[in-house]
Coordinates of C-alpha atoms and ligand atoms in Angstrom, one line a residue:
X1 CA 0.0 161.6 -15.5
X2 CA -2.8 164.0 -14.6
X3 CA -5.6 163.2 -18.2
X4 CA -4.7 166.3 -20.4
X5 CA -8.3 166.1 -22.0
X6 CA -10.8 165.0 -19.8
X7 CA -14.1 164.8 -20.7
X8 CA -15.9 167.7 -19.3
X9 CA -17.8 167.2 -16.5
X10 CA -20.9 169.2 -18.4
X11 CA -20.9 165.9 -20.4
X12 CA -20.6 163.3 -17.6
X13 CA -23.8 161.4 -16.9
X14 CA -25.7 161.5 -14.1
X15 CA -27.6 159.1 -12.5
X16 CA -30.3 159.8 -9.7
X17 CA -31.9 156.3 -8.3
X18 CA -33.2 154.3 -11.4
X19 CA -32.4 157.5 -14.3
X20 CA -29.3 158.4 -15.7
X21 CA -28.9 161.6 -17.6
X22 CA -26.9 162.1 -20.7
X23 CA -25.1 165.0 -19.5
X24 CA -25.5 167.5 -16.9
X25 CA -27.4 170.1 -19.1
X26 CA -31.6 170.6 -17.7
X27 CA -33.7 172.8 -19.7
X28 CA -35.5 174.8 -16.8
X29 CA -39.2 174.8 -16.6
X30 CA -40.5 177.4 -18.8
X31 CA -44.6 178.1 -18.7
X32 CA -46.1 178.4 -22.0
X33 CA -49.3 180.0 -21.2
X34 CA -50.5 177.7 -24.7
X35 CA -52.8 175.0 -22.8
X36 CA -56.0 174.3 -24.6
X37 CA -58.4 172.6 -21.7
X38 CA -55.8 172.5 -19.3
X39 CA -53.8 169.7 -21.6
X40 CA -50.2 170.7 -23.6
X41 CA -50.7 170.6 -27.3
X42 CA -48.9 170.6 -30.7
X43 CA -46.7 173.6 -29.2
X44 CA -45.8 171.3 -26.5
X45 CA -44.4 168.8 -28.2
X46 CA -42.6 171.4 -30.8
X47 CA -41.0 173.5 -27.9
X48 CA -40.1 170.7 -25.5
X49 CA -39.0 168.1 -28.5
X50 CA -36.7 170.6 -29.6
X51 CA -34.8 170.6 -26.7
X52 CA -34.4 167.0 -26.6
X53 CA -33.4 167.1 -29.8
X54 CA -30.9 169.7 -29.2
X55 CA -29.4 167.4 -26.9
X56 CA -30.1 168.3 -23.2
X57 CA -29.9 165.7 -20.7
X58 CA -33.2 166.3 -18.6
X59 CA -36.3 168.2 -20.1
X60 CA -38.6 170.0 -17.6
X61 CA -41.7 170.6 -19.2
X62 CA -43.5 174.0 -17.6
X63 CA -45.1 173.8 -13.9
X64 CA -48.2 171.7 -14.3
X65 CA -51.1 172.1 -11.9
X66 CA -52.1 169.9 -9.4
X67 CA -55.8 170.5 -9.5
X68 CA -57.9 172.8 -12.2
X69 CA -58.2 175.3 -9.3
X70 CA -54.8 175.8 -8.6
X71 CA -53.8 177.4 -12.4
X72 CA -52.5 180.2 -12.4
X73 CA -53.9 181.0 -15.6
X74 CA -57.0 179.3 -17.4
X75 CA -53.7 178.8 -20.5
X76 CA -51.7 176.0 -17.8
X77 CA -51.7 173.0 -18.1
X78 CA -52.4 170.4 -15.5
X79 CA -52.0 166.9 -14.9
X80 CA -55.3 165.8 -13.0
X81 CA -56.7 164.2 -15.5
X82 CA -55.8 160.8 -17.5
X83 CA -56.7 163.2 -20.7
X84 CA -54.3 165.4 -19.7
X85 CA -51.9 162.7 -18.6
X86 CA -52.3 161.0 -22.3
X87 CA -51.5 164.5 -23.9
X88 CA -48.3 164.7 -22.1
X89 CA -47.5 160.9 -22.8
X90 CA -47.1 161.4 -26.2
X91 CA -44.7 164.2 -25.4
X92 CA -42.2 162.0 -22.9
X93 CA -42.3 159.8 -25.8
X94 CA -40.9 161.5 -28.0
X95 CA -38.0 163.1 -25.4
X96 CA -37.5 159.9 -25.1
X97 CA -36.7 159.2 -28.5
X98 CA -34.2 161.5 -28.8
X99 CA -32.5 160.1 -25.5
X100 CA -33.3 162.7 -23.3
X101 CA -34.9 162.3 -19.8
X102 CA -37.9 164.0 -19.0
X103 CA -39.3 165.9 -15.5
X104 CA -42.8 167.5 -14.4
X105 CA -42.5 170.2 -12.0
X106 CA -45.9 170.0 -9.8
X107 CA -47.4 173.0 -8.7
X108 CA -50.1 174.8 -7.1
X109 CA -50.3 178.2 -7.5
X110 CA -52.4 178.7 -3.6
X111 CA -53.4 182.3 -3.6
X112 CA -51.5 183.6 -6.9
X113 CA -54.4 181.8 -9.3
X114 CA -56.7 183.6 -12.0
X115 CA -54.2 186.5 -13.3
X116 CA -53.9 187.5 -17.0
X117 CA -50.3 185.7 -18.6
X118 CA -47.0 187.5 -17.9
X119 CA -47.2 190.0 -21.1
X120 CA -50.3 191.5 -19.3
X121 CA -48.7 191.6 -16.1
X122 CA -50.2 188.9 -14.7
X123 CA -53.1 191.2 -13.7
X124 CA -56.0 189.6 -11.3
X125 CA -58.8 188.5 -14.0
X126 CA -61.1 191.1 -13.7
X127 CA -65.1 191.9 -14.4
X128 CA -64.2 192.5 -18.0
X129 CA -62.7 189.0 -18.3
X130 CA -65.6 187.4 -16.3
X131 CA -67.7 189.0 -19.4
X132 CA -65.5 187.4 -21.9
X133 CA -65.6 184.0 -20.5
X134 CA -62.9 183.6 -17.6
X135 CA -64.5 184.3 -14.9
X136 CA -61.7 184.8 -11.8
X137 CA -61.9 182.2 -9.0
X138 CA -60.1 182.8 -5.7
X139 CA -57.1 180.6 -4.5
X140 CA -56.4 179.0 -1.0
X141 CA -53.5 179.9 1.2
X142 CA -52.3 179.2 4.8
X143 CA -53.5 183.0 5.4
X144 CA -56.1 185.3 3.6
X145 CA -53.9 187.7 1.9
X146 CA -54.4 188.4 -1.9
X147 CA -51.7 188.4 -3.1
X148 CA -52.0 191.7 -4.8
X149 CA -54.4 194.6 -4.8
X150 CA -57.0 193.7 -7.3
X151 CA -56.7 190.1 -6.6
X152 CA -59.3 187.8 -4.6
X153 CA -59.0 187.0 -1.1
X154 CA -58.0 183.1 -1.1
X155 CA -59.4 181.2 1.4
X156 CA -57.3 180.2 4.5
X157 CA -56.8 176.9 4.4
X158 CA -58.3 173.9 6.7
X159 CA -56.8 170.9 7.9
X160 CA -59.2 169.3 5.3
X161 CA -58.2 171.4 2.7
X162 CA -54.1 170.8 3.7
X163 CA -54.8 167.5 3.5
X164 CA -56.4 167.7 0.3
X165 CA -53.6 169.5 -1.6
X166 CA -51.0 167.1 -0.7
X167 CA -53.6 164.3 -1.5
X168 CA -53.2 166.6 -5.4
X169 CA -50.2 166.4 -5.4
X170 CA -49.8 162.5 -4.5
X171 CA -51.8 161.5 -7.8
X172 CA -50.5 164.0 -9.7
X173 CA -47.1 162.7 -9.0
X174 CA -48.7 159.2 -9.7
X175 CA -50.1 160.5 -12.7
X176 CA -47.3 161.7 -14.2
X177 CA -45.4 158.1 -14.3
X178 CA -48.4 157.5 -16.2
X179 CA -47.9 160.2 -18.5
X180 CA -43.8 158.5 -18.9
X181 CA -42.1 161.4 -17.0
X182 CA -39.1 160.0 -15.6
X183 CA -38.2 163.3 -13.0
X184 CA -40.9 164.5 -10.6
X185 CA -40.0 167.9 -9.5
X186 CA -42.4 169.9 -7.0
X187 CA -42.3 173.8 -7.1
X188 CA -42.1 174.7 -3.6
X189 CA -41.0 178.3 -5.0
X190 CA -41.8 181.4 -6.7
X191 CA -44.6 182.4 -4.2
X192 CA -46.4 179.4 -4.6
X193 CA -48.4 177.3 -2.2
X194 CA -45.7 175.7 -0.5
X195 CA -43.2 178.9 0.0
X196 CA -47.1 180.9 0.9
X197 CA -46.4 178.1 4.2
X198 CA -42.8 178.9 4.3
X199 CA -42.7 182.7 4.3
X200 CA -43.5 184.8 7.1
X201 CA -45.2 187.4 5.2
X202 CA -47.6 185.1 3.7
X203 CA -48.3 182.8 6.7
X204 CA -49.8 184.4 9.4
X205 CA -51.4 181.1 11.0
X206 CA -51.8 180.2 15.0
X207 CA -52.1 176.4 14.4
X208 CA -49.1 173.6 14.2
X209 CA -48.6 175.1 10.1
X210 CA -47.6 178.5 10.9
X211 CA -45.4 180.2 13.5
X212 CA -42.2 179.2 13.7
X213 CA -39.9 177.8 11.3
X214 CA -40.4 174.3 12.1
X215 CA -44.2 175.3 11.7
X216 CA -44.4 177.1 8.8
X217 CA -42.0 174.2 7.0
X218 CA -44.4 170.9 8.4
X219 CA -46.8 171.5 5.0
X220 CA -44.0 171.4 2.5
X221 CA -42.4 168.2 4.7
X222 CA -45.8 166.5 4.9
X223 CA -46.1 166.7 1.1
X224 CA -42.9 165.6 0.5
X225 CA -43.0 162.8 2.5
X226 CA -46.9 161.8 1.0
X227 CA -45.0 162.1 -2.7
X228 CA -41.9 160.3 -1.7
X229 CA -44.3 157.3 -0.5
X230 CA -46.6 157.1 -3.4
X231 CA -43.6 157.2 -6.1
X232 CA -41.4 154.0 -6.7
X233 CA -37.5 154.0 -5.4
X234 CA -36.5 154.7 -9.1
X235 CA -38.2 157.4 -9.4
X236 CA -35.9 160.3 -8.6
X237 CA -37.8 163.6 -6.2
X238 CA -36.2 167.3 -7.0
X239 CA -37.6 170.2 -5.3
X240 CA -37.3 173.7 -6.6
X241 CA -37.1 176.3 -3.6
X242 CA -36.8 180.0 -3.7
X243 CA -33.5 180.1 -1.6
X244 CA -34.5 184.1 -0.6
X245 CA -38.2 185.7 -1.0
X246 CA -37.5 189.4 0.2
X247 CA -40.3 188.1 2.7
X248 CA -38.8 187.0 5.3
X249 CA -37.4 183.7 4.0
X250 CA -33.4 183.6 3.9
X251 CA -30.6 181.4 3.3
X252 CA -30.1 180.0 6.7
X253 CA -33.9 178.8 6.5
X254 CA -33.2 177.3 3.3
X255 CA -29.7 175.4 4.5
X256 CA -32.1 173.9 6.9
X257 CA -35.2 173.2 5.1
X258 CA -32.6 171.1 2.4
X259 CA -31.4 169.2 5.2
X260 CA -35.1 168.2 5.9
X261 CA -36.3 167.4 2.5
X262 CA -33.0 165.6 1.6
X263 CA -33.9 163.2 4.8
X264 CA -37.2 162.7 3.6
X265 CA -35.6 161.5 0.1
X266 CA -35.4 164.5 -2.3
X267 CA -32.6 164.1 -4.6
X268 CA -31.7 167.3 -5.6
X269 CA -32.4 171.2 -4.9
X270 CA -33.2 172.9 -7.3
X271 CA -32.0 176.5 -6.1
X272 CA -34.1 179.8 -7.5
X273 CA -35.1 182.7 -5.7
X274 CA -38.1 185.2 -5.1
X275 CA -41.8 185.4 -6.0
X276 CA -43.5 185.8 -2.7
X277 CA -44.5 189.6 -2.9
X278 CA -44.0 192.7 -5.1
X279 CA -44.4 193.1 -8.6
X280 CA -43.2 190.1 -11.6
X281 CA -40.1 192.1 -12.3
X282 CA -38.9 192.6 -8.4
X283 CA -35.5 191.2 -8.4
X284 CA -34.7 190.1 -5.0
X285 CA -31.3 188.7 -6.3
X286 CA -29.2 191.2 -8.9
X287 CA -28.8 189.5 -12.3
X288 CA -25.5 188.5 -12.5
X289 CA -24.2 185.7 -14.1
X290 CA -24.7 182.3 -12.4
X291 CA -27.0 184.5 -9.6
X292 CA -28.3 181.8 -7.7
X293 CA -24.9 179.5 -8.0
X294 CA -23.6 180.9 -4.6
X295 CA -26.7 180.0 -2.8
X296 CA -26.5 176.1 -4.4
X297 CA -23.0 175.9 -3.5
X298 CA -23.6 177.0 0.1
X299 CA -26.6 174.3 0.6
X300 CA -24.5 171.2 -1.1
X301 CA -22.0 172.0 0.9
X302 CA -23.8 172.2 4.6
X303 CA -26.1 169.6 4.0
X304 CA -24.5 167.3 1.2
X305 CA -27.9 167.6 -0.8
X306 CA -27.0 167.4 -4.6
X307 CA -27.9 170.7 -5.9
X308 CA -29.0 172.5 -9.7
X309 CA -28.1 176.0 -10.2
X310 CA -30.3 178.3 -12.9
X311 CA -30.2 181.7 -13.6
X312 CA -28.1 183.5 -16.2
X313 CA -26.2 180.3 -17.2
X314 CA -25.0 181.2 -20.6
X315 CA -21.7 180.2 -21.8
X316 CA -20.3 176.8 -21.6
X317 CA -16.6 177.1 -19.8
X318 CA -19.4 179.3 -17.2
X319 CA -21.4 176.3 -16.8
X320 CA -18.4 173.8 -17.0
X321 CA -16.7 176.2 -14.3
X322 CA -19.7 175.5 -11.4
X323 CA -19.7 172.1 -11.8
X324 CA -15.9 172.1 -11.6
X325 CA -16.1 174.2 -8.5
X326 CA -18.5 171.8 -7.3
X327 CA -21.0 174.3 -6.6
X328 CA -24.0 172.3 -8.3
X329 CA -24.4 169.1 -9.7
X330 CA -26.7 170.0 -12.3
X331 CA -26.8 173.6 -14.5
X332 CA -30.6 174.7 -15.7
X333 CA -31.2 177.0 -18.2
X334 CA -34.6 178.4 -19.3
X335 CA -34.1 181.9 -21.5
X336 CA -30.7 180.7 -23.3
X337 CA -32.7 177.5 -24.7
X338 CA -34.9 179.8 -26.6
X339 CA -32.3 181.4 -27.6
X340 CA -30.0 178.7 -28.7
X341 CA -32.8 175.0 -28.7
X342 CA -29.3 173.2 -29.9
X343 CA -27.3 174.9 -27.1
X344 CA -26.0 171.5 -25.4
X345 CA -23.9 170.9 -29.0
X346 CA -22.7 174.2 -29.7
X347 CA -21.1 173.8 -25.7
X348 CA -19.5 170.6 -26.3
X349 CA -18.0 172.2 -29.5
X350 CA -16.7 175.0 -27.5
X351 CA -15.5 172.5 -24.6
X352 CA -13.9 170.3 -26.9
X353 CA -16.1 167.4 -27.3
X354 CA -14.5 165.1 -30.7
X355 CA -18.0 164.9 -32.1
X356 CA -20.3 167.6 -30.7
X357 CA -23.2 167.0 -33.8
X358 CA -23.3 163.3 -32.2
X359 CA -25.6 165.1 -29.8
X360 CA -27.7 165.5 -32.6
X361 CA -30.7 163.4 -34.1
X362 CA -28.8 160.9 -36.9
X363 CA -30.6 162.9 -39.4
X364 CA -29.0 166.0 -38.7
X365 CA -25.5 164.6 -37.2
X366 CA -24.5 163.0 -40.3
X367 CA -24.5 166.3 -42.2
X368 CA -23.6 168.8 -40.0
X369 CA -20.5 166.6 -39.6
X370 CA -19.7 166.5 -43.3
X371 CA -20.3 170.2 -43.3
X372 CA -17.6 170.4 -40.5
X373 CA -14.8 167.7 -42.2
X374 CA -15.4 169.3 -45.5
X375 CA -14.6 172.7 -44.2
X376 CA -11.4 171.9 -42.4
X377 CA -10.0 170.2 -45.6
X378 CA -11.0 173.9 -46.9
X379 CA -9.0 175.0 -44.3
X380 CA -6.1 172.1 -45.0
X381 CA -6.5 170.4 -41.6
Ligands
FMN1 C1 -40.8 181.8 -20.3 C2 -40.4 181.4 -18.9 C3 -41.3 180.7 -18.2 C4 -41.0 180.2 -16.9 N1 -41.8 179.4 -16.2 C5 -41.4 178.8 -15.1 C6 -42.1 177.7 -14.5 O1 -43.1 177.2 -15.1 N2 -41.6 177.2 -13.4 C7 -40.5 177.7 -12.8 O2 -40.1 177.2 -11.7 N3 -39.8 178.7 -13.3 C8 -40.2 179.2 -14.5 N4 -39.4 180.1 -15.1 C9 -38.1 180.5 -14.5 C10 -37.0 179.6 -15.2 O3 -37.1 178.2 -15.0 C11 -35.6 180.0 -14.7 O4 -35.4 179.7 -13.3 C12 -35.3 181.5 -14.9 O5 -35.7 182.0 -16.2 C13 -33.8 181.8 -14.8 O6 -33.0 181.1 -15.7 P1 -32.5 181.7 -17.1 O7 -31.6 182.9 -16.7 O8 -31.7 180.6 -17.7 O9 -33.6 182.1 -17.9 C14 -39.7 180.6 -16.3 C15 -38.9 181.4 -17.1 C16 -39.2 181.8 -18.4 C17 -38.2 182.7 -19.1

């Protein structure tokens, strides 16, 4: 007899090497621009505690630099410090608490550093900033492209200076088990450093790191391979790629750079799109529900990476649905969170869960299910 009421797979746990999730639900990484000194404050722990508490199974805080020159912004935070690494501590403690996991996604912005925050555009700091304290400082990139007009010209990079950034990334990723993340994530998309080495338009390099494919890919492998080393077994590696970049950068490049990083010991692809030229607001992908699903169901399926979907992820049976499919493993979702912090119970309620406010901390639960049993005697049920 086939189960009538199985649980739904949204609620299943997960377990990647030595974590298990709660569910399948990840709050996406979401920048705050709020950083004071480059470390995450009381807004921090507010915004990213309230997702725990809302009951998400794996908390990405926002990408966190590498190194103090690799900000975007002088408002990210970073995690080359042990400062910075105590700030965030307190933070994984407390997602702890409420029996969430908790992921860093590592980044370094190459040549897309010193801009102004989203709401302004993120406009290239400019003479008038440099006179109100924040100066610009220019960014390094396999090639010496700014990355708009207005922006500096970042400095190609050396072999020194390759080796350098993974050598970042290896003690940030070391730092951050300090700092009680249990999920290292790095952002090899969105235009950053890594997909600048990826995409033809923004590597234009003779040497063994540009050129081909397998060229403009050996960066992102040799750091993923340096971070796989340094971190424990246990520890589980995601990778967020922009699947398409409108630069040159496409699906069949992807389906083979997952195949790469998942035999170098990533765990899961983290599928997203864009970022590598053209304006904040360039849509490379149309905003349709679920619009990067398709691209995470094409690389689980042709390389048998796990995978994590994002993008217009909204309504529970839509969520329950991809996993169902088998499209993704994992459903992100950044904007909706805002919206709706205790999303993760109101989608168990609407999936059928017995005691959706379980999700919730004890001192909330307890109430919000009397609430509930006292209004369906209301309702004589
Ligand atoms: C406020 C905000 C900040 C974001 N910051 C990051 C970030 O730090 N790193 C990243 O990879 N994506 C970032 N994103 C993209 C989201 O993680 C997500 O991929 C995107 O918003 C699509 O998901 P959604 O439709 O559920 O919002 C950000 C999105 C928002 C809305």
């Amino acid at each position: 007899m086939p189960d009538e009421n199985p649980t739904p797979l949204l609620f299943t746990p997960m377990t990647m090497r030595g974590v298990t999730l709660r569910n399948r639900i990840v709050v996406s990484p979401m920048s705050q621009y709020s950083a004071v000194n480059a470390e995450p404050t009381d807004w921090h722990l507010v915004h990213l505690g309230k997702f725990a508490m809302g009951g998400a199974g794996l908390v990405f805080c926002e990408e966190t630099s590498v190194s103090e020159r690799s900000r975007k912004t002088y408002d990210c935070p970073g995690i080359y410090t042990d400062s910075q690494a105590k700030a965030w501590r307190r933070i994984t403690d407390f997602i702890r608490t409420q029996g969430a996991a908790s992921a860093i996604q590592l980044g370094h912005a190459g040549r897309k550093v010193a801009t102004r925050a989203p709401w302004d555009g993120f406009a290239p700091l400019s003479e008038a900033d440099a006179v109100a304290g924040r100066a610009p400082w220019s960014g390094l990139a396999p090639s010496p492209i700014p990355f708009r007009e207005g922006a500096m010209v970042p400095k190609e990079m050396d072999t020194d200076d390759i080796r350098t950034v993974i050598q970042a990334h290896v003690d940030a990723a070391k730092r951050s088990l300090d700092a009680g993340f249990d999920v290292i994530e790095i952002h090899g998309a969105h235009g950053y450093i890594i997909q600048q080495f990826l995409s033809p338009a923004t590597n234009q390099r003779k040497d063994g790191y540009g050129g081909d494919r397998a060229g403009r890919m050996r960066f992102g492998l040799e750091l993923i391979e340096a971070v796989r080393a340094a971190l424990p077994d246990s520890v589980p590696l995601l990778f967020r790629v922009s699947c398409v970049d409108g630069g040159g950068w496409g699906m069949d490049d992807t389906v083979v750079l997952a195949a790469e990083l998942k035999r170098r010991g990533v765990d899961v692809l983290d599928c997203s799109s864009g970022g590598i030229e053209g304006p904040l607001t360039l849509h490379i992908v149309p905003r349709v529900p679920g619009y990067h699903v398709p691209f995470a169901d094409r690389i689980k399926r042709e390389t048998g990476i796990p995978t994590m979907a994002v993008g217009l992820i909204t309504e529970a049976h839509q969520a329950e649905g991809y996993l169902r499919d088998g499209s993704c493993d994992l459903v992100a979702l950044a904007r909706e969170m805002m919206w709706d912090p205790n999303w993760p119970v109101h989608a168990a309620a609407a999936l059928g869960l017995p005691k959706p406010h379980e999700l919730l901390p004890r001192p909330y639960a307890w109430w919000l299910q009397r609430r509930e049993d006292v209004r369906a005697l209301g309702r004589g049920v």
